[in-house]
Amino acid sequence: MPNERHILLLPGSLRAGSANEAVLRTAAAVADELPGVRTTYYTGLAGLPHFNPDHDTDPLPQPVAALRAAIEAADALLFCTPEYAGTLPGAFKNLLDWTVGGVEISDRPAAWINCAAPGRGQGAEATLSTVLGYTGAAVLADACARIPLERGAVGPDGLVADPLVRGRIGEVLARLAAA
């Protein structure tokens, strides 16, 4: 499709069925309804090796090369991560550490959705903002959103059915796609 925008969906949780996964899987479903927007859900988080600067050289470990290729192939990035102990989960920080040495994220439009309960998630947001600054990502503040998910908001299909939540996710995608 001409002028199609490809958004890479990057989950920060390893837990199957997490609220963060549900938000990004819902984003993929909502994107299917938006003309000119295509998404890819990144599934390699658990397979990334522990970051070691000694291994951040060619040839890169295969999972790292695949991550960087997925970022390079995308027009924009959408993150959704939980907060553990006031910051990003270790596995997700590891993913981000592997991107610092590359140039794939540099100048790439990026945003996140915080689906934590009200009053939570600010530590993860702050850390994500800091790390994305180091990578040179073009964080779109107006595309970043807090969309709290209440218990039970995720259906048996793993998606959020609430039309208001889906609409807000669609707004985030539209802002990213327009960047």
XYZ file of C-alpha atoms in Angstrom:
179
model
C 0.000 0.000 0.000
C 1.465 3.408 -0.926
C 2.390 5.608 2.034
C 1.834 2.717 4.411
C 3.362 3.325 7.846
C 4.825 0.381 9.702
C 4.778 0.548 13.524
C 6.798 -1.930 15.570
C 5.048 -2.887 18.816
C 7.560 -3.532 21.604
C 6.247 -5.135 24.801
C 8.186 -4.764 28.037
C 6.661 -7.756 29.780
C 7.611 -11.410 29.554
C 4.394 -12.478 31.263
C 1.929 -14.111 28.899
C -1.399 -12.354 29.025
C -0.071 -9.203 30.693
C -2.014 -5.951 30.428
C 0.896 -4.534 28.423
C 0.668 -7.377 25.932
C -3.102 -6.845 25.717
C -2.619 -3.150 24.933
C -0.187 -3.884 22.109
C -2.227 -6.778 20.723
C -5.234 -4.451 20.790
C -3.120 -1.839 18.999
C -2.452 -4.393 16.263
C -6.184 -5.080 15.941
C -7.027 -1.363 15.895
C -4.311 -0.740 13.278
C -6.028 -3.249 10.998
C -8.938 -0.781 10.934
C -6.748 2.242 10.120
C -5.940 2.850 6.471
C -2.235 2.912 5.742
C -1.098 1.554 9.130
C 0.575 -1.816 9.568
C 2.035 -3.225 12.776
C 4.447 -5.954 13.776
C 4.426 -7.343 17.311
C 7.972 -8.031 18.527
C 8.192 -11.461 20.163
C 11.930 -11.828 20.782
C 12.258 -10.255 24.243
C 12.825 -13.540 26.096
C 15.457 -14.712 23.601
C 17.801 -11.742 23.874
C 21.139 -12.504 25.528
C 22.231 -10.437 28.508
C 23.740 -7.196 27.249
C 27.506 -7.282 27.099
C 29.364 -4.454 25.337
C 32.020 -6.988 24.283
C 29.367 -8.697 22.145
C 27.966 -5.495 20.654
C 30.119 -5.978 17.562
C 29.720 -7.651 14.193
C 28.633 -10.293 13.939
C 25.942 -9.514 16.487
C 24.228 -12.348 18.331
C 21.367 -13.487 16.081
C 18.532 -12.349 18.402
C 20.123 -8.884 18.649
C 20.572 -8.673 14.876
C 16.894 -9.640 14.470
C 15.823 -6.953 16.977
C 17.825 -4.270 15.216
C 16.521 -5.394 11.811
C 12.925 -5.188 13.089
C 13.559 -1.659 14.354
C 15.246 -0.676 11.091
C 12.263 -1.991 9.095
C 9.763 0.067 11.104
C 8.727 3.661 10.503
C 7.848 4.163 14.179
C 7.992 2.375 17.530
C 5.300 1.867 20.162
C 6.306 0.619 23.621
C 4.159 -0.685 26.457
C 5.924 -1.847 29.589
C 5.092 -2.611 33.182
C 6.924 -1.038 36.067
C 8.870 -3.285 38.448
C 10.357 -1.866 41.636
C 9.899 1.680 40.360
C 11.556 1.269 36.950
C 11.640 -0.835 33.786
C 11.700 -4.627 34.095
C 15.212 -6.020 33.654
C 14.452 -7.957 30.465
C 13.046 -4.857 28.797
C 15.954 -2.673 29.935
C 18.195 -5.350 28.421
C 16.384 -4.943 25.070
C 16.911 -1.206 25.216
C 20.578 -1.617 26.162
C 21.098 -3.621 22.967
C 19.767 -0.659 20.946
C 22.131 1.962 22.386
C 25.126 0.776 20.350
C 23.188 0.741 17.083
C 21.765 3.610 15.097
C 18.431 2.004 14.208
C 16.373 3.936 16.759
C 18.092 7.250 16.060
C 15.541 9.809 14.831
C 12.812 7.118 14.630
C 9.432 8.336 15.952
C 8.594 6.599 19.222
C 5.846 6.670 21.826
C 4.548 4.579 24.683
C 1.326 3.678 26.349
C 1.301 3.399 30.137
C -1.565 1.094 31.119
C -0.746 1.019 34.840
C -3.317 1.879 37.452
C -3.587 5.587 38.305
C -0.624 6.726 40.397
C 1.652 3.952 39.099
C 4.041 3.552 36.193
C 5.778 6.935 36.371
C 9.149 5.335 37.169
C 8.998 3.144 34.076
C 7.960 6.136 31.957
C 10.812 8.270 33.284
C 13.397 5.545 32.712
C 12.057 4.769 29.241
C 12.229 8.453 28.352
C 15.824 8.661 29.587
C 16.991 5.556 27.744
C 15.240 6.549 24.510
C 17.066 9.867 24.809
C 20.372 7.989 24.794
C 19.319 6.077 21.684
C 18.372 9.264 19.847
C 14.743 8.242 19.344
C 12.355 11.008 18.341
C 9.917 10.627 21.245
C 6.548 12.118 20.329
C 5.264 13.455 23.642
C 1.795 14.080 22.191
C 1.559 10.427 21.152
C 2.531 9.033 24.568
C -0.534 8.153 26.601
C -1.706 6.934 29.970
C -4.520 4.497 29.383
C -5.119 2.626 32.645
C -6.623 -0.827 32.233
C -8.911 -2.037 34.957
C -8.939 -5.672 36.022
C -11.232 -7.546 33.748
C -10.817 -5.126 30.824
C -9.057 -7.802 28.781
C -11.341 -10.333 27.162
C -10.707 -14.056 26.714
C -9.261 -13.261 23.280
C -6.475 -11.220 24.926
C -7.813 -7.936 23.559
C -9.424 -4.885 25.113
C -13.001 -4.512 23.872
C -13.829 -1.145 25.506
C -14.445 1.261 22.591
C -13.065 4.245 24.549
C -9.775 2.458 25.247
C -9.569 1.229 21.650
C -10.233 4.782 20.473
C -7.402 6.154 22.616
C -5.044 3.461 21.314
C -6.110 4.409 17.800
C -5.218 8.050 18.509
C -1.723 7.003 19.590
C -1.289 4.943 16.417
C -2.558 7.769 14.229
C -0.097 10.236 15.791
C 2.770 7.798 15.297
C 1.722 7.068 11.734
C 1.573 10.788 10.945
C 5.108 11.407 12.219
